[in-house]
Each structure stands twice: as C-alpha cells, then as structure tokens.
Tab-separated table of C-alpha atoms in Angstrom:
chain	number	residue	atom	x	y	z
C	1	UNK	CA	12.541	-95.469	-1.814
C	2	UNK	CA	15.046	-95.817	1.078
C	3	UNK	CA	16.524	-92.407	0.166
C	4	UNK	CA	13.134	-90.681	0.130
C	5	UNK	CA	12.076	-92.339	3.373
C	6	UNK	CA	15.248	-91.181	5.147
C	7	UNK	CA	14.827	-87.615	3.921
C	8	UNK	CA	11.210	-87.707	5.145
C	9	UNK	CA	12.347	-88.811	8.607
C	10	UNK	CA	14.811	-85.920	8.755
C	11	UNK	CA	12.135	-83.449	7.697
C	12	UNK	CA	9.718	-84.753	10.345
C	13	UNK	CA	12.387	-84.429	13.006
C	14	UNK	CA	13.193	-80.832	12.031
C	15	UNK	CA	9.505	-79.918	12.011
C	16	UNK	CA	9.189	-81.385	15.499
C	17	UNK	CA	11.868	-78.912	16.581
C	18	UNK	CA	9.912	-76.066	15.049
C	19	UNK	CA	11.758	-75.328	11.854
C	20	UNK	CA	13.092	-76.696	8.595
C	21	UNK	CA	16.403	-75.393	7.169
C	22	UNK	CA	16.516	-74.079	3.640
C	23	UNK	CA	18.542	-77.038	2.330
C	24	UNK	CA	18.446	-80.489	3.882
C	25	UNK	CA	21.513	-82.701	4.056
C	26	UNK	CA	21.048	-85.201	1.253
C	27	UNK	CA	22.027	-88.334	3.152
C	28	UNK	CA	20.265	-91.162	5.005
C	29	UNK	CA	21.454	-91.825	8.525
C	30	UNK	CA	22.319	-95.279	9.861
C	31	UNK	CA	22.693	-96.713	13.369
C	32	UNK	CA	24.640	-100.005	13.462
C	33	UNK	CA	27.770	-100.400	15.625
C	34	UNK	CA	29.357	-103.112	17.732
C	35	UNK	CA	32.986	-102.620	18.778
C	36	UNK	CA	34.312	-101.154	22.012
C	37	UNK	CA	35.623	-97.609	21.871
C	38	UNK	CA	39.320	-97.271	22.653
C	39	UNK	CA	41.015	-93.865	22.468
C	40	UNK	CA	44.647	-93.116	23.295
C	41	UNK	CA	46.557	-89.841	23.079
C	42	UNK	CA	49.830	-90.535	21.242
C	43	UNK	CA	51.172	-86.981	20.813
C	44	UNK	CA	50.611	-83.655	22.582
C	45	UNK	CA	51.628	-79.985	22.443
C	46	UNK	CA	51.642	-79.754	18.648
C	47	UNK	CA	51.109	-76.456	16.832
C	48	UNK	CA	48.233	-76.890	14.373
C	49	UNK	CA	49.072	-80.218	12.683
C	50	UNK	CA	47.536	-79.640	9.271
C	51	UNK	CA	48.315	-83.037	7.814
C	52	UNK	CA	49.266	-86.438	9.242
C	53	UNK	CA	50.261	-89.540	7.276
C	54	UNK	CA	51.284	-93.087	8.105
C	55	UNK	CA	54.897	-93.563	7.050
C	56	UNK	CA	56.797	-96.605	5.714
C	57	UNK	CA	58.701	-96.579	9.038
C	58	UNK	CA	55.414	-97.271	10.905
C	59	UNK	CA	55.484	-93.776	12.363
C	60	UNK	CA	53.062	-90.905	11.980
C	61	UNK	CA	54.460	-88.081	9.866
C	62	UNK	CA	53.207	-84.624	10.825
C	63	UNK	CA	53.109	-81.309	8.969
C	64	UNK	CA	52.591	-78.424	11.408
C	65	UNK	CA	51.311	-75.168	9.954
C	66	UNK	CA	54.261	-73.037	11.047
C	67	UNK	CA	56.627	-75.101	8.865
C	68	UNK	CA	57.704	-78.197	10.803
C	69	UNK	CA	57.855	-81.759	9.467
C	70	UNK	CA	58.172	-84.347	12.228
C	71	UNK	CA	57.380	-87.966	12.905
C	72	UNK	CA	55.980	-89.578	16.045
C	73	UNK	CA	56.311	-93.153	17.207
C	74	UNK	CA	52.678	-94.113	17.968
C	75	UNK	CA	53.818	-96.606	20.614
C	76	UNK	CA	56.125	-94.354	22.640
C	77	UNK	CA	55.046	-90.834	21.652
C	78	UNK	CA	58.653	-89.931	20.830
C	79	UNK	CA	58.794	-87.049	18.350
C	80	UNK	CA	61.640	-86.379	15.901
C	81	UNK	CA	62.053	-83.226	13.856
C	82	UNK	CA	62.869	-83.950	10.199
C	83	UNK	CA	62.670	-80.504	8.608
C	84	UNK	CA	62.098	-76.880	9.582
C	85	UNK	CA	61.115	-74.717	6.655
C	86	UNK	CA	62.414	-71.161	6.862
C	87	UNK	CA	60.478	-69.524	4.016
C	88	UNK	CA	56.908	-70.257	5.135
C	89	UNK	CA	54.497	-67.292	5.244
C	90	UNK	CA	51.928	-68.202	7.887
C	91	UNK	CA	48.771	-66.355	8.914
C	92	UNK	CA	45.245	-67.698	9.453
C	93	UNK	CA	44.833	-70.461	6.866
C	94	UNK	CA	48.127	-69.971	5.075
C	95	UNK	CA	51.394	-71.701	5.963
C	96	UNK	CA	52.520	-75.308	5.624
C	97	UNK	CA	49.304	-77.043	4.567
C	98	UNK	CA	49.789	-80.187	2.506
C	99	UNK	CA	52.059	-83.225	2.809
C	100	UNK	CA	52.086	-86.543	0.975
C	101	UNK	CA	54.467	-89.475	1.004
C	102	UNK	CA	55.100	-91.316	-2.254
C	103	UNK	CA	53.106	-94.534	-2.439
C	104	UNK	CA	56.313	-96.539	-3.046
C	105	UNK	CA	58.925	-95.018	-0.745
C	106	UNK	CA	61.447	-97.825	-1.321
C	107	UNK	CA	61.841	-96.945	-4.994
C	108	UNK	CA	60.878	-93.287	-4.762
C	109	UNK	CA	61.777	-91.842	-1.330
C	110	UNK	CA	59.930	-88.588	-1.956
C	111	UNK	CA	57.867	-86.316	0.279
C	112	UNK	CA	55.667	-83.665	-1.336
C	113	UNK	CA	54.805	-80.454	0.508
C	114	UNK	CA	52.804	-77.367	-0.319
C	115	UNK	CA	53.080	-74.168	1.654
C	116	UNK	CA	52.575	-70.415	1.360
C	117	UNK	CA	55.468	-68.097	0.564
C	118	UNK	CA	55.848	-64.373	-0.025
C	119	UNK	CA	57.663	-63.603	-3.259
C	120	UNK	CA	58.028	-60.213	-4.940
C	121	UNK	CA	55.470	-58.830	-2.440
C	122	UNK	CA	52.916	-61.404	-3.571
C	123	UNK	CA	51.595	-64.526	-1.848
C	124	UNK	CA	52.167	-67.824	-3.631
C	125	UNK	CA	51.621	-71.490	-2.882
C	126	UNK	CA	54.676	-73.627	-3.555
C	127	UNK	CA	54.613	-77.348	-4.348
C	128	UNK	CA	58.003	-78.866	-3.564
C	129	UNK	CA	59.460	-82.380	-3.501
C	130	UNK	CA	61.973	-83.476	-0.857
C	131	UNK	CA	64.059	-86.658	-0.770
C	132	UNK	CA	64.041	-88.734	2.423
C	133	UNK	CA	67.529	-89.994	3.240
C	134	UNK	CA	69.217	-90.940	6.514
C	135	UNK	CA	66.180	-89.807	8.507
C	136	UNK	CA	66.192	-86.298	7.121
C	137	UNK	CA	64.677	-84.439	4.175
C	138	UNK	CA	67.087	-83.085	1.564
C	139	UNK	CA	67.334	-81.935	-2.068
C	140	UNK	CA	64.226	-79.739	-2.360
C	141	UNK	CA	62.875	-79.493	-5.901
C	142	UNK	CA	60.191	-76.886	-6.611
C	143	UNK	CA	57.563	-78.424	-8.895
C	144	UNK	CA	55.137	-75.521	-9.198
C	145	UNK	CA	54.154	-72.138	-7.759
C	146	UNK	CA	50.652	-70.679	-8.041
C	147	UNK	CA	48.791	-67.623	-6.660
C	148	UNK	CA	47.876	-67.739	-2.965
C	149	UNK	CA	45.848	-65.625	-0.548
C	150	UNK	CA	45.153	-65.242	3.144
C	151	UNK	CA	42.630	-68.065	2.776
C	152	UNK	CA	41.198	-70.561	0.294
C	153	UNK	CA	44.568	-72.066	-0.582
C	154	UNK	CA	43.257	-75.628	-0.659
C	155	UNK	CA	45.933	-77.862	0.773
C	156	UNK	CA	45.777	-81.543	-0.025
C	157	UNK	CA	48.217	-83.710	-1.973
C	158	UNK	CA	48.056	-87.431	-2.665
C	159	UNK	CA	50.155	-89.813	-4.754
C	160	UNK	CA	48.475	-92.597	-6.703
C	161	UNK	CA	50.128	-94.993	-9.127
C	162	UNK	CA	53.200	-92.794	-9.283
C	163	UNK	CA	51.303	-89.588	-10.091
C	164	UNK	CA	50.869	-86.532	-7.890
C	165	UNK	CA	47.380	-85.068	-7.375
C	166	UNK	CA	47.242	-81.583	-5.875
C	167	UNK	CA	43.995	-79.902	-4.766
C	168	UNK	CA	44.292	-76.109	-5.011
C	169	UNK	CA	41.942	-73.478	-3.589
C	170	UNK	CA	40.417	-70.579	-5.497
C	171	UNK	CA	42.661	-68.152	-3.513
C	172	UNK	CA	39.603	-65.923	-2.983
C	173	UNK	CA	39.114	-65.462	-6.738
C	174	UNK	CA	35.577	-65.743	-8.085
C	175	UNK	CA	36.674	-66.436	-11.654
C	176	UNK	CA	39.717	-68.730	-11.654
C	177	UNK	CA	37.846	-71.894	-10.643
C	178	UNK	CA	35.909	-71.841	-13.927
C	179	UNK	CA	38.965	-71.212	-16.089
C	180	UNK	CA	40.657	-74.523	-17.012
C	181	UNK	CA	43.769	-72.620	-18.082
C	182	UNK	CA	44.547	-71.301	-14.573
C	183	UNK	CA	45.747	-73.480	-11.669
C	184	UNK	CA	43.513	-72.252	-8.832
C	185	UNK	CA	40.284	-73.978	-7.791
C	186	UNK	CA	41.453	-77.192	-9.444
C	187	UNK	CA	42.755	-80.685	-9.005
C	188	UNK	CA	46.132	-80.791	-10.718
C	189	UNK	CA	47.748	-84.040	-11.898
C	190	UNK	CA	51.436	-84.370	-12.693
C	191	UNK	CA	54.438	-86.675	-12.704
C	192	UNK	CA	56.701	-86.699	-9.652
C	193	UNK	CA	59.065	-84.281	-11.412
C	194	UNK	CA	56.259	-81.787	-12.090
C	195	UNK	CA	55.832	-82.561	-15.785
C	196	UNK	CA	52.362	-83.092	-17.240
C	197	UNK	CA	51.180	-86.630	-18.156
C	198	UNK	CA	50.252	-87.128	-21.791
C	199	UNK	CA	46.783	-88.412	-20.885
C	200	UNK	CA	45.747	-85.242	-19.003
C	201	UNK	CA	42.630	-83.560	-20.461
C	202	UNK	CA	44.531	-80.584	-21.930
C	203	UNK	CA	47.936	-81.120	-23.482
C	204	UNK	CA	50.687	-79.593	-21.372
C	205	UNK	CA	48.199	-78.532	-18.664
C	206	UNK	CA	48.177	-80.167	-15.188
C	207	UNK	CA	44.437	-79.490	-14.690
C	208	UNK	CA	42.522	-82.751	-14.117
C	209	UNK	CA	39.186	-81.324	-12.879
C	210	UNK	CA	37.954	-77.817	-11.993
C	211	UNK	CA	35.194	-75.747	-10.389
C	212	UNK	CA	36.293	-76.032	-6.742
C	213	UNK	CA	36.247	-73.526	-3.897
C	214	UNK	CA	38.505	-74.803	-1.126
C	215	UNK	CA	39.233	-78.534	-0.969
C	216	UNK	CA	40.348	-79.675	2.498
C	217	UNK	CA	40.484	-83.454	2.109
C	218	UNK	CA	41.422	-85.867	-0.676
C	219	UNK	CA	41.758	-89.657	-0.784
C	220	UNK	CA	41.743	-92.603	-3.163
C	221	UNK	CA	39.699	-95.714	-2.439
C	222	UNK	CA	41.088	-99.230	-2.842
C	223	UNK	CA	39.354	-99.386	-6.226
C	224	UNK	CA	41.214	-96.265	-7.415
C	225	UNK	CA	38.380	-93.727	-7.202
C	226	UNK	CA	39.281	-90.226	-6.023
C	227	UNK	CA	37.181	-88.368	-3.432
C	228	UNK	CA	37.431	-84.863	-1.979
C	229	UNK	CA	35.903	-82.856	0.864
C	230	UNK	CA	35.355	-79.158	0.328
C	231	UNK	CA	34.368	-76.073	2.304
C	232	UNK	CA	31.252	-74.360	1.047
C	233	UNK	CA	30.502	-70.702	1.666
C	234	UNK	CA	27.613	-70.140	4.069
C	235	UNK	CA	25.975	-73.294	2.756
C	236	UNK	CA	26.719	-76.580	1.027
C	237	UNK	CA	29.931	-78.109	2.228
C	238	UNK	CA	30.586	-81.019	-0.130
C	239	UNK	CA	32.034	-84.474	-0.653
C	240	UNK	CA	32.741	-85.190	-4.323
C	241	UNK	CA	33.705	-88.131	-6.494
C	242	UNK	CA	36.309	-86.727	-8.870
C	243	UNK	CA	36.024	-87.527	-12.571
C	244	UNK	CA	38.512	-86.658	-15.280
C	245	UNK	CA	37.932	-83.417	-17.201
C	246	UNK	CA	34.770	-82.467	-15.307
C	247	UNK	CA	33.437	-79.210	-13.910
C	248	UNK	CA	32.184	-79.132	-10.285
C	249	UNK	CA	30.366	-75.818	-10.575
C	250	UNK	CA	31.883	-73.312	-8.139
C	251	UNK	CA	31.058	-70.469	-7.814
C	252	UNK	CA	27.745	-70.665	-9.739
C	253	UNK	CA	26.668	-74.067	-8.417
C	254	UNK	CA	26.910	-74.604	-4.681
C	255	UNK	CA	26.080	-78.119	-3.548
C	256	UNK	CA	23.379	-79.734	-5.657
C	257	UNK	CA	22.108	-77.795	-8.676
C	258	UNK	CA	18.696	-76.795	-7.285
C	259	UNK	CA	17.935	-73.202	-8.231
C	260	UNK	CA	17.004	-72.156	-11.762
C	261	UNK	CA	20.404	-70.485	-12.239
C	262	UNK	CA	22.270	-73.547	-10.950
C	263	UNK	CA	20.241	-75.914	-13.112
C	264	UNK	CA	20.832	-73.800	-16.207
C	265	UNK	CA	24.577	-73.634	-15.511
C	266	UNK	CA	24.702	-77.388	-14.938
C	267	UNK	CA	22.933	-78.076	-18.231
C	268	UNK	CA	25.243	-75.743	-20.134
C	269	UNK	CA	28.504	-76.942	-18.503
C	270	UNK	CA	27.703	-80.564	-17.603
C	271	UNK	CA	28.683	-79.994	-13.977
C	272	UNK	CA	28.911	-82.820	-11.437
C	273	UNK	CA	26.701	-82.857	-8.334
C	274	UNK	CA	28.360	-83.778	-5.021
C	275	UNK	CA	27.775	-87.128	-3.349
C	276	UNK	CA	26.760	-85.267	-0.204
C	277	UNK	CA	26.244	-81.647	0.852
C	278	UNK	CA	25.738	-80.082	4.273
C	279	UNK	CA	23.692	-77.013	5.101
C	280	UNK	CA	24.291	-75.754	7.801
C	281	UNK	CA	27.977	-76.203	7.093
C	282	UNK	CA	30.250	-78.450	9.180
C	283	UNK	CA	33.710	-77.284	8.028
C	284	UNK	CA	34.870	-80.599	6.495
C	285	UNK	CA	38.618	-81.198	6.643
C	286	UNK	CA	40.778	-84.323	6.233
C	287	UNK	CA	39.440	-87.332	4.342
C	288	UNK	CA	40.588	-90.958	4.214
C	289	UNK	CA	39.306	-94.304	2.977
C	290	UNK	CA	38.779	-97.254	5.341
C	291	UNK	CA	39.142	-100.843	4.142
C	292	UNK	CA	40.393	-102.680	7.241
C	293	UNK	CA	38.463	-105.455	8.956
C	294	UNK	CA	39.483	-104.149	12.402
C	295	UNK	CA	36.324	-102.031	12.611
C	296	UNK	CA	33.958	-104.003	10.330
C	297	UNK	CA	31.234	-101.332	10.303
C	298	UNK	CA	33.586	-98.907	8.587
C	299	UNK	CA	34.685	-101.106	5.686
C	300	UNK	CA	34.257	-99.301	2.349
C	301	UNK	CA	33.658	-95.955	4.066
C	302	UNK	CA	35.106	-92.503	3.654
C	303	UNK	CA	36.257	-91.146	7.007
C	304	UNK	CA	35.863	-87.383	7.322
C	305	UNK	CA	36.874	-85.058	10.145
C	306	UNK	CA	35.410	-81.604	10.619
C	307	UNK	CA	36.342	-78.256	12.131
C	308	UNK	CA	33.058	-76.470	12.722
C	309	UNK	CA	31.331	-79.834	13.249
C	310	UNK	CA	34.094	-80.959	15.673
C	311	UNK	CA	33.601	-84.641	14.873
C	312	UNK	CA	34.623	-87.753	12.962
C	313	UNK	CA	32.124	-88.965	10.366
C	314	UNK	CA	31.902	-92.229	8.496
C	315	UNK	CA	30.338	-92.065	5.036
C	316	UNK	CA	29.483	-95.554	3.832
C	317	UNK	CA	29.848	-96.019	0.065
C	318	UNK	CA	27.775	-98.301	-2.134
C	319	UNK	CA	29.453	-101.269	-3.828
C	320	UNK	CA	30.426	-99.153	-6.855
C	321	UNK	CA	31.691	-96.213	-4.806
C	322	UNK	CA	29.358	-93.849	-6.625
C	323	UNK	CA	27.051	-92.827	-3.789
C	324	UNK	CA	26.999	-92.451	-0.015
C	325	UNK	CA	24.356	-94.705	1.516
C	326	UNK	CA	24.869	-94.062	5.243
C	327	UNK	CA	26.367	-91.444	7.523
C	328	UNK	CA	27.433	-91.624	11.177
C	329	UNK	CA	28.838	-88.970	13.493
C	330	UNK	CA	31.339	-89.743	16.280
C	331	UNK	CA	33.030	-87.846	19.138
C	332	UNK	CA	31.043	-84.687	18.500
C	333	UNK	CA	32.533	-81.831	20.582
C	334	UNK	CA	34.782	-84.265	22.468
C	335	UNK	CA	38.154	-83.316	20.981
C	336	UNK	CA	37.343	-79.874	19.555
C	337	UNK	CA	38.268	-78.958	15.986
C	338	UNK	CA	39.746	-81.875	14.025
C	339	UNK	CA	41.920	-81.049	11.026
C	340	UNK	CA	43.137	-84.381	9.649
C	341	UNK	CA	43.320	-88.124	10.098
C	342	UNK	CA	45.189	-91.152	8.861
C	343	UNK	CA	44.648	-94.913	9.006
C	344	UNK	CA	47.374	-97.404	9.885
C	345	UNK	CA	47.800	-100.736	8.052
C	346	UNK	CA	46.399	-102.386	11.205
C	347	UNK	CA	43.168	-100.409	10.855
C	348	UNK	CA	43.686	-97.944	13.703
C	349	UNK	CA	42.458	-94.392	13.075
C	350	UNK	CA	44.510	-91.373	14.150
C	351	UNK	CA	42.929	-87.911	14.538
C	352	UNK	CA	44.841	-84.600	14.598
C	353	UNK	CA	43.142	-81.750	16.449
C	354	UNK	CA	43.311	-78.103	15.335
C	355	UNK	CA	42.501	-76.212	18.527
C	356	UNK	CA	45.468	-73.824	18.414
C	357	UNK	CA	44.654	-72.457	14.997
C	358	UNK	CA	43.397	-68.971	14.155
C	359	UNK	CA	39.727	-69.667	14.983
C	360	UNK	CA	39.438	-71.347	18.420
C	361	UNK	CA	36.122	-72.590	19.778
C	362	UNK	CA	34.675	-72.413	23.279
C	363	UNK	CA	36.372	-74.770	25.732
C	364	UNK	CA	39.506	-75.198	23.629
C	365	UNK	CA	42.452	-75.392	23.380
C	366	UNK	CA	43.019	-77.851	26.212
C	367	UNK	CA	46.359	-77.692	28.064
C	368	UNK	CA	47.912	-80.455	25.917
C	369	UNK	CA	46.504	-79.347	22.563
C	370	UNK	CA	47.086	-79.896	19.784
C	371	UNK	CA	47.012	-83.674	20.017
C	372	UNK	CA	47.042	-86.832	17.931
C	373	UNK	CA	44.500	-89.343	19.204
C	374	UNK	CA	44.386	-93.045	18.341
C	375	UNK	CA	40.976	-94.650	17.762
C	376	UNK	CA	41.080	-98.456	18.013
C	377	UNK	CA	37.370	-99.197	18.095
C	378	UNK	CA	33.904	-97.671	18.161
C	379	UNK	CA	31.011	-98.558	20.456
C	380	UNK	CA	27.248	-98.404	20.038
C	381	UNK	CA	27.052	-95.475	22.446
C	382	UNK	CA	29.307	-93.213	20.387
C	383	UNK	CA	27.491	-92.574	17.087
C	384	UNK	CA	25.288	-89.512	17.002
C	385	UNK	CA	23.076	-88.723	14.087
C	386	UNK	CA	22.910	-85.216	12.706
C	387	UNK	CA	19.675	-84.353	14.469
C	388	UNK	CA	21.120	-85.036	17.921
C	389	UNK	CA	23.602	-82.208	17.486
C	390	UNK	CA	20.949	-79.491	17.222
C	391	UNK	CA	21.479	-77.142	20.190
C	392	UNK	CA	18.687	-76.379	22.631
C	393	UNK	CA	17.056	-72.982	22.832
C	394	UNK	CA	15.021	-70.683	20.656
C	395	UNK	CA	14.865	-70.990	16.898
C	396	UNK	CA	16.913	-67.790	16.542
C	397	UNK	CA	19.600	-69.084	18.900
C	398	UNK	CA	19.647	-72.437	17.102
C	399	UNK	CA	20.128	-70.772	13.732
C	400	UNK	CA	22.782	-68.462	15.158
C	401	UNK	CA	24.783	-71.380	16.552
C	402	UNK	CA	24.542	-73.232	13.250
C	403	UNK	CA	25.412	-70.378	10.900
C	404	UNK	CA	27.228	-67.662	12.862
C	405	UNK	CA	28.939	-69.011	15.971
C	406	UNK	CA	31.922	-70.512	14.179
C	407	UNK	CA	33.034	-66.936	13.413
C	408	UNK	CA	31.330	-64.619	15.906
C	409	UNK	CA	31.488	-67.266	18.686
C	410	UNK	CA	28.720	-68.667	20.833
C	411	UNK	CA	28.598	-65.583	23.051
C	412	UNK	CA	28.764	-63.129	20.160
C	413	UNK	CA	32.144	-61.719	21.238
C	414	UNK	CA	33.851	-62.524	17.912
C	415	UNK	CA	37.636	-62.596	17.446
C	416	UNK	CA	39.353	-59.206	17.691
C	417	UNK	CA	40.842	-58.082	14.388
C	418	UNK	CA	39.161	-60.944	12.502
C	419	UNK	CA	35.441	-61.239	13.351
C	420	UNK	CA	33.761	-58.231	15.041
C	421	UNK	CA	31.842	-58.565	18.285
C	422	UNK	CA	28.061	-58.514	18.082
C	423	UNK	CA	27.647	-57.595	21.742
C	424	UNK	CA	26.793	-53.995	22.507
C	425	UNK	CA	27.089	-53.107	18.822
C	426	UNK	CA	25.288	-49.851	18.121
C	427	UNK	CA	25.309	-50.571	14.371
C	428	UNK	CA	23.346	-53.751	14.965
C	429	UNK	CA	20.931	-52.067	17.346
C	430	UNK	CA	20.378	-48.696	15.648
C	431	UNK	CA	20.632	-49.553	11.928
C	432	UNK	CA	18.474	-52.604	11.265
C	433	UNK	CA	18.268	-52.035	7.501
C	434	UNK	CA	22.074	-51.871	7.235
C	435	UNK	CA	22.292	-55.085	9.251
C	436	UNK	CA	19.767	-56.840	7.000
C	437	UNK	CA	21.614	-55.724	3.874
C	438	UNK	CA	24.977	-56.908	5.191
C	439	UNK	CA	23.564	-60.327	6.120
C	440	UNK	CA	21.808	-60.701	2.782
C	441	UNK	CA	24.635	-59.415	0.584
C	442	UNK	CA	27.764	-60.139	2.617
C	443	UNK	CA	30.775	-57.844	2.664
C	444	UNK	CA	34.375	-57.963	1.488
C	445	UNK	CA	36.012	-55.607	4.004
C	446	UNK	CA	38.166	-54.049	5.229
C	447	UNK	CA	36.192	-52.115	7.814
C	448	UNK	CA	36.954	-50.099	10.938
C	449	UNK	CA	34.642	-51.078	13.809
C	450	UNK	CA	35.030	-49.463	17.235
C	451	UNK	CA	38.536	-48.404	16.234
C	452	UNK	CA	39.654	-51.920	15.207
C	453	UNK	CA	40.374	-52.897	11.605
C	454	UNK	CA	38.646	-56.060	10.330
C	455	UNK	CA	39.568	-57.483	6.951
C	456	UNK	CA	37.817	-60.882	6.914
C	457	UNK	CA	35.064	-61.131	4.308
C	458	UNK	CA	31.537	-61.934	5.407
C	459	UNK	CA	29.649	-64.348	3.155
C	460	UNK	CA	26.149	-63.626	1.915
C	461	UNK	CA	23.159	-65.318	3.545
C	462	UNK	CA	20.660	-64.397	0.852
C	463	UNK	CA	19.801	-68.067	0.354
C	464	UNK	CA	17.998	-68.168	3.713
C	465	UNK	CA	14.231	-67.878	3.918
C	466	UNK	CA	12.772	-64.625	5.203
C	467	UNK	CA	11.253	-66.323	8.259
C	468	UNK	CA	14.636	-67.813	9.221
C	469	UNK	CA	16.353	-64.461	8.694
C	470	UNK	CA	13.744	-62.808	10.904
C	471	UNK	CA	14.549	-65.166	13.774
C	472	UNK	CA	18.322	-65.054	13.415
C	473	UNK	CA	18.475	-61.259	13.033
C	474	UNK	CA	16.224	-60.756	16.043
C	475	UNK	CA	18.551	-62.975	18.061
C	476	UNK	CA	21.649	-61.115	16.827
C	477	UNK	CA	20.079	-57.803	17.809
C	478	UNK	CA	19.379	-59.183	21.282
C	479	UNK	CA	23.135	-59.817	21.593
C	480	UNK	CA	23.739	-56.184	20.694
C	481	UNK	CA	21.258	-54.928	23.284
C	482	UNK	CA	18.532	-56.410	25.424
C	483	UNK	CA	16.415	-53.396	24.425
C	484	UNK	CA	16.678	-53.881	20.656
C	485	UNK	CA	13.289	-54.058	19.018
C	486	UNK	CA	12.545	-57.064	16.775
C	487	UNK	CA	12.956	-56.747	13.028
C	488	UNK	CA	9.730	-57.329	11.115
C	489	UNK	CA	9.293	-59.490	8.015
C	490	UNK	CA	8.178	-56.511	5.898
C	491	UNK	CA	11.525	-54.767	6.472
C	492	UNK	CA	13.453	-57.878	5.380
C	493	UNK	CA	11.390	-58.129	2.204
C	494	UNK	CA	11.918	-54.424	1.412
C	495	UNK	CA	15.706	-54.696	1.775
C	496	UNK	CA	15.824	-57.933	-0.203
C	497	UNK	CA	13.752	-56.456	-3.045
C	498	UNK	CA	15.872	-53.300	-3.126
C	499	UNK	CA	19.097	-55.255	-3.541
C	500	UNK	CA	18.054	-57.909	-6.066
C-alpha cells in the first residue's frame, strides 16, 4: 500500500507540471534528516578520478583515468604518486577505470586494476594485480584480458572474502551480454590469482551473473549481498541485487520487464528485475554501502553518485536487503558530475568529481576540479526529492533537458567531434521526417556533419509517447531555427509506422 501511495503522489505531481513521463521511477521518496552538513575539499586538481578507495593506511587511494595511482592524506591533502601506467589507451570512457584493494591487505597486499590497452590493433580491457610494498606498487600479474571498446567497458572491481568480482561492460556488443560463455556484459568471479572457483555456476568459467550493459558501481553490504549500479540506454538506469547464475536481461529487457516482449523474455529466461530504475536517466556511477552510526539516517543504505544527475543519492534498504524503501537526493548540481565515492571507517563520505572528463556540463569544470570532497554530515535543508529537480520552462524544454542535454548540452551546441550541434542545423529544420526517424530509430555513425566527423552512436527514443516526441522535436527544431514550423502528430505516426 505504501508503495502504491508513493507512486500515486509522484504521478499527481507530474500531472500538476503538465506531463507524465513514459516510465515512472519505481521508488517511494522519503524526507527525514537531522545532522548538520559539513563539507571539506581534501584534494584538488585531479584528472578524472575514476575510482577512490579507503586504504589500510587511512589514506584515500585514487585511480585517475589517464593511468595514475596515488593516495591522499585526508587530513593534510598531501598527495603521493604510487604508480604511473605507461600502456593505458585512454579516450572518452576508456583508460584506467577500476581499482580495488584486497579486503585483508596485511595478509594479501594486493591492488587490482583494470584499464584499456591497445594490442595487435585491437582494444582490450586488462585486469592486473599489483603488490603493495614499501609504499609502491610492484610485480604486476595479468589475470585476464577481454574485448574493449571506446565505451561500455564497465569498470568496477571489488574483493569479498578473498575473491575478486569484476563487472565488465558489453563493449558496445548487442549479443555478448546474453552469452554466458563470453566475458563481456558480466560479473566475473575469480580467485586472486585469476583462477576460477569450483563453486562458480559453470565449471572453469569466471561468469557469475550476466545480462548487463555497462555497470558503473558495485558494492557488498555488511550482510554479504552484492549490489550494482548500471547505465541504461535512453531509459532505465538500474540498481540491481546480484544473484548467482542469474540473467539480468540486457539488451532485451531494460529496467523492469513491462512490455510484451520484455515479459516474454523474462518468462523464458527467468531474468531478474532491478531494485530501482530511472527514466529519465541519471547516469549512475559509483556505489557504496553505509553502515556507520555517524549519520544515523543513512544506516543500511546504498550510497550512489551520478554523472548526468550530478548528485549523491541514498537508497535505504529493507531489513533483508532485497528492496529499496526510500530514496533521497543530495547536493544536486552543487559539485557537478560525480564519478565515485568511498566511506571511511569513521563514517565520513568522500566524493570524487568528474568534471574534466570527455563530457563536461555547463558551469564546470571549476578552477580546482577535479576534487575529492569530504561529507561529514547532512542537514534537513539538503535533501531534494526527484520532483524538485524538474527544470522550469515548456514541456518540450523540460523533456529536452532530461533526455538530450547531457549530450547535446543545454544550449544545443553539442560537443565538436562527439555530439553534433542542434543550433542552426539545416537538417533539423528542412528534413523533419529524417529527424523523426533518427530520434525514433537512433543511429550508429559515423557521420559527416558540416564538415566534421562524428562517430558517437545515438540511442533510439522509440519508447517515448508520440505526444512527448511532438513536444521535444518541436523544441529541438526551434534550436535549429526560430522559423522552423512545428512537427505534427500525424507525421510522427507515419514515420513510426513506416519503420516498425
């Protein structure tokens, strides 16, 4: 009853704003806080810190995308370089991505890294183990190499009870995630030497679970349950509870199995629904579990940071850890894109911004970005529920900011060589049917636009309702020219019918 009532409140709020999105976030929203907010910058001028971790030396270990492993004293801000990788291939969302410290560094002084390399003219993701000795990293041991791509390489590693768990991306493949015999789009489980445990689902195979697109966060709870955060396509970012030998549906099932095709696939393959899904997407990134009494409201919560959503979120779990019963949003738009976080034994939260990465947002980077920011408390004035983040303006502008601005930017100018500008685009103004088709069907690229090559794929927005497409396309065409005539609903239906 509480779940249904919360969803009803969300629906009422969206109707009051004049529209209802095609898929609601399946989460109630809470509003209970007490502590005083305390934020402190502990490190500055970093270059895209993709992963941070609390070390056994009570310092924050940092993996920067270009190939640097460092540690920072959170009390003094002093930074020490531990390792500079020389074989990292870095562009957009490739590079040094994952880092994990062994859970028992006294007995097993190992650091696990995964990063992109170029080998025999092909991109690969390498999982390698280093030994920590005399304040440096030595004796690299390659545990595994798998196919990589310009994007969707996954990135997260965690060590639990002496075993290594590695979340891999689909590497832009639409078939590998559903093949348990390939390593991409999976969670892999192995011993610290790379060998396969005997109790894995398939003998001699590191695959633990499959059906993933691009996992960006992974964490164990104190009860030993494994959770992940994952980028969706144009819709349905996810948080999942990971179960052994289970299929999570990508690419057929996105978010909850709601359509006829998704429901049929779920029935046939026994896929697992997420605990939570977001449409519009928020770009979920690092994930951690909070069990400290320092901030009582966060006990037994997953802490999630986001890129597109530019916020920290707390996702309160039920007593069994099998569902999310409350969600809160903090620091929205305050620090820009946030890539990762870690929690100290004292219960302090540390956030790592990602404002110098390949896809900057308006107002960032700041002069001292990227930064690591310490959060020592949270006040009643900080939480913002999801509805408060809806931008003002017309319905078309609202939809544009939610679905398109993370790539084409708020002003429609795009990112040269990556995302084309929508301003003064004659294609958008003069060829409305081509525009509708591209939005409905997506595109894979490459393409030459105004003499510039663009190779980033555009996802399909065919899941959107015709009335929402009408508003968003009309707004996009107004960016292309103030004289562009509105698209009518009949034209959208004709193009949709012709391409089904």
